[in-house]
Structure formats: structure tokens, C-alpha cells
């Protein structure tokens, strides 16, 4: 085997640009720090302000202010308790009829408990708001996972939240409205409308945004608002003691405002959750709440509505089956480049030390070329690629084409000892690595 400097140069592949690694690592580190500690600056600021305020007070002033804060907290807690528990004036007959129909709401507190429990468990051992991978691992919905056999995510996404503000907004939106309408319409019908609205909105979200992570109970809660509207329509048409009075409705507005404002700020004025949830809740409610003033919806009607809802969800979801997991494929492409490049560099070092022949090094390159070719075939066979990922697939395919050709030329040059062929391989490899940078950038 020849171990001269020219042969060593022939076997050495060009290194990627030195300026690439450090900026990318710095950007990734900055991104992680800002995501992981999004609440920390606020906490530090408040702690500093509080510390400065306390430092400027005398011991007597600190005690007096502490007593004032306690009295203020007790005052507002008492007002909140009275607001929740006290029967509004003129609503005595309504609440008497409500207690006779359904003494306690059970589904609403169960949902609220599930929101808080899941979020607390998600946050255990993590800092900052949950990222997309954490949301997915806890049941968030995303097209490539949900439409490839994990349809249960359409239900679990309604109990996964993106942050503590998200949890608070959903609790505020459901606590009063849910407790009221559940007792009027009945637990079974209430639970059905909540789940039906969430499922249909989840399917709609997959169709509109197949690669976005779906999380939150907004659609289900808007469905409850639609059910409330249907109940009001039937109640006003068929007056009875169970017709919801205006004074009782006024108690719902604080939580409803918090919930609606949050969703408008995050999804837009007429977000998909609001539209689909309200329509699904209103439609189901108009069916279930007929003659609600006389009795709860019969079990047969609830079951028929449930079957119809599931049928609609299946019909709408069927065309979405098999959305391609492009993100997973890109991870395999990136792993392929890093793994094979590292393995080939190690063999080149052995070649330089005289422990490997040029033909053996060519066999290593040939095996890598075959692996790149197989990955390219897998990528070209992908179907159901979302629009958002089509450019990513194009760039990855171009990278694999150039990379395979560069490896084939390297094999040919090593076996024939042709410097010109190896130089062509180096040029193609440089072009391939440029395309590879696009893949990494788009993936991130």
C-alpha cells in the first residue's frame, strides 16, 4: 500500500466549513435557555422589587403591611366564596329546581382536576413551559403520530396544556359554566358534548395544520358554551323553573371573559377551536336539550348523538390517514450523515497509518454509498407529505443524491488511484454538505 502524502490527500474528504459549528451551537443554546427560563426574569424582577420595598420599611411598617395584605386576601376570598355559593336574588326557584334535578356536578370538577394533575405531572423535573416533544409524550396530537394508529390522541390532547396561563384560562372558562349546564342537561349529555366538540375540532386541526401539535381543552369548553346557548334557546321557548335566569348567567361572565380573551390572543379573533367547538356544541345541544325543561335527555337520544358524532369524526378523519412522519425521516438523514462521516474519518486515519489498504477504504465508502442510496429510496417512497414539509423533503432528496454520487466517485477514485476522480468527489461532497445545511436549518 502506498503511504505517500499524495495518497493521503486523495483519501481525505474535505471538512465542513469551520464557521458552521460554533454559531449553530450558540443559537441552539440561546434558544434552550430562553425557552427553559421564560418565567425566571419575571420572578427575579418581582423578588428584587419586593426586597427593595421591604428594605425601605421599618419593622413596624412591615408588620402593618403584612396585616393589611392578610385582611385584603380574606376580603377577596370571602367575596369569591359568596359569589360562588350565594344564590342570586330572584333565582331561588331556579336553584331549587336545579338541586332537585342534579344536586352535584361531577364531570366538571373531574375535568378541572385532570387539567391540573396532568400539568403538574408534566412539569415535574422540567423547567420553563412544556416544549412540543413533552406535549406529544403526554398525549398531544400531531398528524404523523395521530393519523398512523394513535387516534386516541384526539381525546388526550384535551387534557394537555402548554403553560400555566393556558391551564388557568381553561379552568376559568369551564368552572362556572360547566357546573351550571351540567346540572341542567345531565352528566352524560354534558360529557358527550365536551368530548364530541374536542374530537371534531381535533380532526379539523389535523386537516388544517397536520404538523402542528394540538393541545388544550378550548374546543371542548367552547362546545359547552354552544350547549349552554342551545339550552337557553329551548328554555326560553319552553318556560319552566329550569329556564336559566339572567342573574344566573351574569355569574358566568368573569371566567368566560378570561377564557375568550386568552383564546383570541393565542388563536385569533375567530380561532378554529372557537368555531368548531361552538358549532358542534350548539348542534348537539339543539338535539339533546329538546324538552330540557321537563326532563334530562333520554339515554337513547344521548347514545344516538354519540354514535352520530363518532361517525362524523371517522368520516372526516379517514382521508387524513397516513400523514408522513417527515421529521422522523429527517432525523434519520441527519444521523446517517453524522454517523457515516465519523466512521469514514476513522478509517481514513487507519489508512494514513498504513493499517488499511486503499481497496479496503474503498469498500467502506461503497458500503456508505449503499446506505445513502437506501435512505434516498425510502425518502422518495414517502406519501402523504404535508405541504409544510414538502420543501424539506426536496432539499433532503437533493442532499442524498449528491452525497451518493460523491461516495460512488470516491470509491472509483480509490480503486483506480485517480486524483481527478477524487477531486470531483470532493466538489460534489461540498455541494452535498451545503444542501445538508438546509436540511438541518429547516428541521430546526
Short mmCIF file of C-alpha atoms in Angstrom, two decimals, residues 90-398:
data_model
loop_
_atom_site.label_atom_id
_atom_site.label_comp_id
_atom_site.label_asym_id
_atom_site.label_seq_id
_atom_site.Cartn_x
_atom_site.Cartn_y
_atom_site.Cartn_z
CA UNK A 90 -84.74 36.26 42.17
CA UNK A 91 -83.13 32.90 41.30
CA UNK A 92 -84.41 30.90 44.28
CA UNK A 93 -86.94 28.88 42.26
CA UNK A 94 -84.35 28.09 39.58
CA UNK A 95 -81.75 26.82 42.05
CA UNK A 96 -84.37 24.80 43.95
CA UNK A 97 -85.36 23.11 40.67
CA UNK A 98 -81.68 22.66 39.78
CA UNK A 99 -80.96 20.92 43.08
CA UNK A 100 -83.96 18.67 42.57
CA UNK A 101 -82.73 17.66 39.11
CA UNK A 102 -78.96 17.26 39.76
CA UNK A 103 -77.67 18.03 43.22
CA UNK A 104 -73.96 17.99 42.38
CA UNK A 105 -71.89 18.47 39.25
CA UNK A 106 -69.32 15.67 39.00
CA UNK A 107 -67.94 15.80 35.45
CA UNK A 108 -66.85 19.45 35.65
CA UNK A 109 -64.69 19.05 38.80
CA UNK A 110 -63.28 15.83 37.38
CA UNK A 111 -62.18 17.67 34.23
CA UNK A 112 -60.65 20.53 36.22
CA UNK A 113 -58.78 18.07 38.42
CA UNK A 114 -57.47 16.27 35.34
CA UNK A 115 -56.18 19.56 33.85
CA UNK A 116 -54.23 20.45 36.96
CA UNK A 117 -52.97 16.93 37.67
CA UNK A 118 -51.65 16.32 34.15
CA UNK A 119 -49.96 19.72 34.03
CA UNK A 120 -48.29 19.28 37.42
CA UNK A 121 -47.03 15.83 36.42
CA UNK A 122 -45.74 17.25 33.13
CA UNK A 123 -43.83 19.97 34.94
CA UNK A 124 -42.18 17.59 37.41
CA UNK A 125 -38.50 17.51 36.55
CA UNK A 126 -38.74 20.19 33.84
CA UNK A 127 -38.18 23.93 33.76
CA UNK A 128 -39.99 26.52 31.70
CA UNK A 129 -43.09 25.85 29.63
CA UNK A 130 -43.51 22.37 28.12
CA UNK A 131 -41.93 22.02 24.68
CA UNK A 132 -43.57 20.21 21.78
CA UNK A 133 -41.86 16.89 22.45
CA UNK A 134 -43.08 16.92 26.05
CA UNK A 135 -46.62 17.76 24.91
CA UNK A 136 -46.53 14.87 22.44
CA UNK A 137 -45.18 12.44 25.02
CA UNK A 138 -48.09 13.32 27.33
CA UNK A 139 -50.76 12.88 24.66
CA UNK A 140 -50.67 15.98 22.45
CA UNK A 141 -51.89 15.41 18.90
CA UNK A 142 -49.69 15.73 15.81
CA UNK A 143 -50.51 14.45 12.33
CA UNK A 144 -47.70 11.93 11.76
CA UNK A 145 -48.42 10.22 15.08
CA UNK A 146 -52.19 10.58 15.35
CA UNK A 147 -53.02 9.50 11.80
CA UNK A 148 -50.73 6.48 11.91
CA UNK A 149 -52.61 4.46 14.51
CA UNK A 150 -52.59 6.80 17.53
CA UNK A 151 -56.09 8.23 17.15
CA UNK A 152 -56.52 8.24 20.92
CA UNK A 153 -54.50 11.46 20.89
CA UNK A 154 -57.62 13.31 19.70
CA UNK A 155 -59.04 12.68 23.18
CA UNK A 156 -55.89 13.02 25.30
CA UNK A 157 -54.91 16.36 23.75
CA UNK A 158 -57.86 17.92 25.61
CA UNK A 159 -56.06 17.36 28.92
CA UNK A 160 -52.60 18.61 27.93
CA UNK A 161 -51.70 22.29 28.30
CA UNK A 162 -48.86 24.47 27.08
CA UNK A 163 -48.35 26.54 30.20
CA UNK A 164 -49.85 27.66 33.49
CA UNK A 165 -51.71 30.55 31.81
CA UNK A 166 -53.25 28.01 29.44
CA UNK A 167 -54.45 25.93 32.41
CA UNK A 168 -55.85 28.95 34.25
CA UNK A 169 -57.73 30.17 31.16
CA UNK A 170 -59.36 26.76 30.60
CA UNK A 171 -60.28 26.43 34.28
CA UNK A 172 -61.79 29.93 34.29
CA UNK A 173 -63.79 29.15 31.18
CA UNK A 174 -65.19 25.85 32.45
CA UNK A 175 -65.63 26.10 36.20
CA UNK A 176 -68.84 28.17 36.42
CA UNK A 177 -70.39 27.47 33.03
CA UNK A 178 -69.68 23.75 33.30
CA UNK A 179 -71.05 23.40 36.81
CA UNK A 180 -74.27 25.15 35.76
CA UNK A 181 -75.03 23.48 32.45
CA UNK A 182 -74.02 20.02 33.67
CA UNK A 183 -76.70 20.15 36.35
CA UNK A 184 -79.31 21.36 33.85
CA UNK A 185 -78.62 18.97 30.97
CA UNK A 186 -77.30 15.98 32.89
CA UNK A 187 -73.84 14.45 33.27
CA UNK A 188 -74.00 12.08 30.30
CA UNK A 189 -75.09 14.72 27.79
CA UNK A 190 -72.59 17.21 29.20
CA UNK A 191 -69.67 14.78 28.88
CA UNK A 192 -70.78 13.80 25.37
CA UNK A 193 -70.86 17.40 24.11
CA UNK A 194 -67.47 18.16 25.66
CA UNK A 195 -65.81 15.12 24.05
CA UNK A 196 -67.63 15.49 20.72
CA UNK A 197 -66.58 19.12 20.34
CA UNK A 198 -62.99 18.31 21.23
CA UNK A 199 -62.80 15.32 18.87
CA UNK A 200 -64.27 17.16 15.89
CA UNK A 201 -62.03 20.17 16.49
CA UNK A 202 -59.04 17.84 16.76
CA UNK A 203 -59.81 16.28 13.38
CA UNK A 204 -60.30 19.73 11.87
CA UNK A 205 -56.95 20.83 13.32
CA UNK A 206 -55.19 17.82 11.80
CA UNK A 207 -56.63 18.72 8.40
CA UNK A 208 -55.64 22.38 8.60
CA UNK A 209 -52.30 22.04 10.43
CA UNK A 210 -51.06 18.45 10.16
CA UNK A 211 -47.62 19.09 11.65
CA UNK A 212 -48.69 21.40 14.49
CA UNK A 213 -49.02 19.99 17.99
CA UNK A 214 -52.61 20.12 19.25
CA UNK A 215 -53.10 20.64 22.98
CA UNK A 216 -55.71 22.20 25.25
CA UNK A 217 -59.39 21.96 26.10
CA UNK A 218 -60.56 25.11 24.32
CA UNK A 219 -62.70 23.30 21.73
CA UNK A 220 -64.43 21.19 24.37
CA UNK A 221 -65.14 24.24 26.52
CA UNK A 222 -66.47 26.22 23.56
CA UNK A 223 -68.65 23.19 22.90
CA UNK A 224 -70.06 23.60 26.41
CA UNK A 225 -70.79 27.23 25.61
CA UNK A 226 -72.61 26.11 22.48
CA UNK A 227 -74.57 23.63 24.62
CA UNK A 228 -75.40 26.46 27.02
CA UNK A 229 -76.70 28.56 24.14
CA UNK A 230 -78.87 25.68 22.88
CA UNK A 231 -80.21 25.13 26.40
CA UNK A 232 -81.09 28.82 26.67
CA UNK A 233 -82.92 28.69 23.34
CA UNK A 234 -85.01 25.69 24.37
CA UNK A 235 -85.51 27.06 27.87
CA UNK A 236 -86.84 30.38 26.68
CA UNK A 237 -89.12 28.63 24.16
CA UNK A 238 -90.43 26.27 26.86
CA UNK A 239 -90.59 28.35 30.03
CA UNK A 240 -90.23 26.45 33.31
CA UNK A 241 -88.50 26.76 36.70
CA UNK A 242 -85.38 25.35 34.99
CA UNK A 243 -85.18 28.19 32.47
CA UNK A 244 -81.83 29.79 33.28
CA UNK A 245 -82.45 33.34 34.56
CA UNK A 246 -80.34 36.32 33.53
CA UNK A 247 -78.99 36.80 37.06
CA UNK A 248 -77.53 33.28 37.00
CA UNK A 249 -75.92 33.94 33.61
CA UNK A 250 -74.25 37.08 34.93
CA UNK A 251 -72.17 34.91 37.24
CA UNK A 252 -70.52 33.26 34.25
CA UNK A 253 -69.08 36.33 32.55
CA UNK A 254 -65.80 36.83 34.53
CA UNK A 255 -64.50 33.35 33.73
CA UNK A 256 -65.86 33.49 30.20
CA UNK A 257 -64.06 36.78 29.52
CA UNK A 258 -60.73 35.39 30.76
CA UNK A 259 -61.16 32.26 28.64
CA UNK A 260 -62.27 34.02 25.44
CA UNK A 261 -59.64 36.77 25.67
CA UNK A 262 -56.87 34.20 26.14
CA UNK A 263 -58.01 32.19 23.13
CA UNK A 264 -58.37 35.27 20.97
CA UNK A 265 -54.83 36.29 21.92
CA UNK A 266 -53.40 32.86 21.08
CA UNK A 267 -55.59 31.68 18.17
CA UNK A 268 -57.08 34.85 16.71
CA UNK A 269 -60.48 36.51 16.91
CA UNK A 270 -62.27 33.52 15.37
CA UNK A 271 -59.94 30.63 16.07
CA UNK A 272 -60.60 27.09 14.93
CA UNK A 273 -61.34 25.92 18.47
CA UNK A 274 -63.98 28.62 18.86
CA UNK A 275 -65.64 27.98 15.51
CA UNK A 276 -65.69 24.17 15.56
CA UNK A 277 -66.41 23.94 19.28
CA UNK A 278 -69.32 26.35 19.22
CA UNK A 279 -70.89 24.80 16.13
CA UNK A 280 -70.51 21.25 17.46
CA UNK A 281 -71.83 22.20 20.90
CA UNK A 282 -74.77 24.17 19.53
CA UNK A 283 -75.73 21.45 17.06
CA UNK A 284 -75.52 18.67 19.66
CA UNK A 285 -77.27 20.87 22.19
CA UNK A 286 -80.23 21.59 19.95
CA UNK A 287 -80.73 17.82 19.65
CA UNK A 288 -80.08 16.90 23.29
CA UNK A 289 -81.73 19.85 25.03
CA UNK A 290 -85.15 19.47 23.41
CA UNK A 291 -87.74 19.44 26.23
CA UNK A 292 -84.94 20.03 28.74
CA UNK A 293 -87.40 21.99 30.88
CA UNK A 294 -89.35 18.77 31.52
CA UNK A 295 -86.55 16.19 31.88
CA UNK A 296 -82.95 15.36 31.08
CA UNK A 297 -82.16 14.00 27.61
CA UNK A 298 -83.13 10.30 27.48
CA UNK A 299 -80.33 7.75 27.30
CA UNK A 300 -81.42 6.66 23.82
CA UNK A 301 -81.02 10.17 22.45
CA UNK A 302 -77.63 10.60 24.11
CA UNK A 303 -76.41 7.30 22.66
CA UNK A 304 -77.71 8.14 19.18
CA UNK A 305 -75.96 11.51 19.29
CA UNK A 306 -72.74 9.84 20.43
CA UNK A 307 -72.87 7.33 17.56
CA UNK A 308 -73.55 10.11 15.04
CA UNK A 309 -70.65 12.16 16.38
CA UNK A 310 -68.22 9.25 16.20
CA UNK A 311 -69.41 8.51 12.68
CA UNK A 312 -68.74 12.09 11.60
CA UNK A 313 -65.29 12.01 13.22
CA UNK A 314 -64.42 8.79 11.39
CA UNK A 315 -65.66 10.14 8.04
CA UNK A 316 -63.64 13.34 8.39
CA UNK A 317 -60.54 11.55 9.73
CA UNK A 318 -60.41 8.78 7.10
CA UNK A 319 -58.82 10.94 4.34
CA UNK A 320 -56.12 12.05 6.79
CA UNK A 321 -54.73 8.58 7.43
CA UNK A 322 -51.01 8.08 6.93
CA UNK A 323 -49.59 11.61 7.18
CA UNK A 324 -45.86 11.13 6.63
CA UNK A 325 -43.51 11.48 9.59
CA UNK A 326 -41.09 13.75 7.76
CA UNK A 327 -39.50 14.96 10.98
CA UNK A 328 -38.53 11.41 11.87
CA UNK A 329 -37.12 10.81 8.39
CA UNK A 330 -35.05 13.99 8.63
CA UNK A 331 -33.66 12.83 11.95
CA UNK A 332 -32.55 9.59 10.28
CA UNK A 333 -30.97 11.53 7.40
CA UNK A 334 -29.03 13.73 9.82
CA UNK A 335 -27.96 10.71 11.86
CA UNK A 336 -26.81 8.98 8.66
CA UNK A 337 -24.52 11.88 7.69
CA UNK A 338 -23.01 12.26 11.16
CA UNK A 339 -22.53 8.53 11.71
CA UNK A 340 -21.09 7.64 8.29
CA UNK A 341 -18.81 10.69 8.15
CA UNK A 342 -17.39 9.84 11.57
CA UNK A 343 -16.91 6.19 10.63
CA UNK A 344 -15.17 7.07 7.35
CA UNK A 345 -12.86 9.57 9.07
CA UNK A 346 -11.80 6.86 11.50
CA UNK A 347 -10.96 4.54 8.61
CA UNK A 348 -9.01 7.31 6.88
CA UNK A 349 -6.85 7.65 9.99
CA UNK A 350 -6.12 3.92 9.82
CA UNK A 351 -5.27 4.29 6.13
CA UNK A 352 -2.81 7.09 6.88
CA UNK A 353 -1.04 4.91 9.46
CA UNK A 354 -0.71 2.06 6.99
CA UNK A 355 -3.22 -0.20 8.73
CA UNK A 356 -5.72 -0.19 5.86
CA UNK A 357 -5.37 -0.61 2.12
CA UNK A 358 -6.89 1.73 -0.44
CA UNK A 359 -9.14 -1.09 -1.64
CA UNK A 360 -10.39 -1.71 1.90
CA UNK A 361 -11.07 2.01 2.32
CA UNK A 362 -12.98 1.92 -0.97
CA UNK A 363 -15.12 -0.93 0.39
CA UNK A 364 -16.01 1.24 3.41
CA UNK A 365 -17.04 4.10 1.11
CA UNK A 366 -19.01 1.67 -1.07
CA UNK A 367 -20.99 0.44 1.97
CA UNK A 368 -21.78 4.03 2.94
CA UNK A 369 -22.90 4.78 -0.62
CA UNK A 370 -25.28 1.81 -0.50
CA UNK A 371 -26.72 3.02 2.81
CA UNK A 372 -27.22 6.52 1.41
CA UNK A 373 -28.93 5.01 -1.64
CA UNK A 374 -31.30 3.00 0.56
CA UNK A 375 -32.19 6.10 2.59
CA UNK A 376 -32.79 8.03 -0.61
CA UNK A 377 -35.17 5.31 -1.81
CA UNK A 378 -37.08 5.38 1.48
CA UNK A 379 -37.43 9.16 1.29
CA UNK A 380 -38.63 9.09 -2.33
CA UNK A 381 -41.28 6.50 -1.39
CA UNK A 382 -42.88 8.78 1.21
CA UNK A 383 -46.56 9.51 0.64
CA UNK A 384 -48.87 11.92 2.43
CA UNK A 385 -46.17 14.57 2.87
CA UNK A 386 -47.72 17.72 4.42
CA UNK A 387 -47.36 20.96 2.49
CA UNK A 388 -45.25 22.42 5.29
CA UNK A 389 -42.64 19.67 4.83
CA UNK A 390 -42.51 19.34 1.05
CA UNK A 391 -39.55 21.72 0.65
CA UNK A 392 -37.73 19.86 3.41
CA UNK A 393 -38.14 16.59 1.51
CA UNK A 394 -36.92 18.22 -1.72
CA UNK A 395 -33.76 19.54 -0.02
CA UNK A 396 -33.09 16.23 1.70
CA UNK A 397 -33.50 14.34 -1.57
CA UNK A 398 -31.05 16.66 -3.29
#
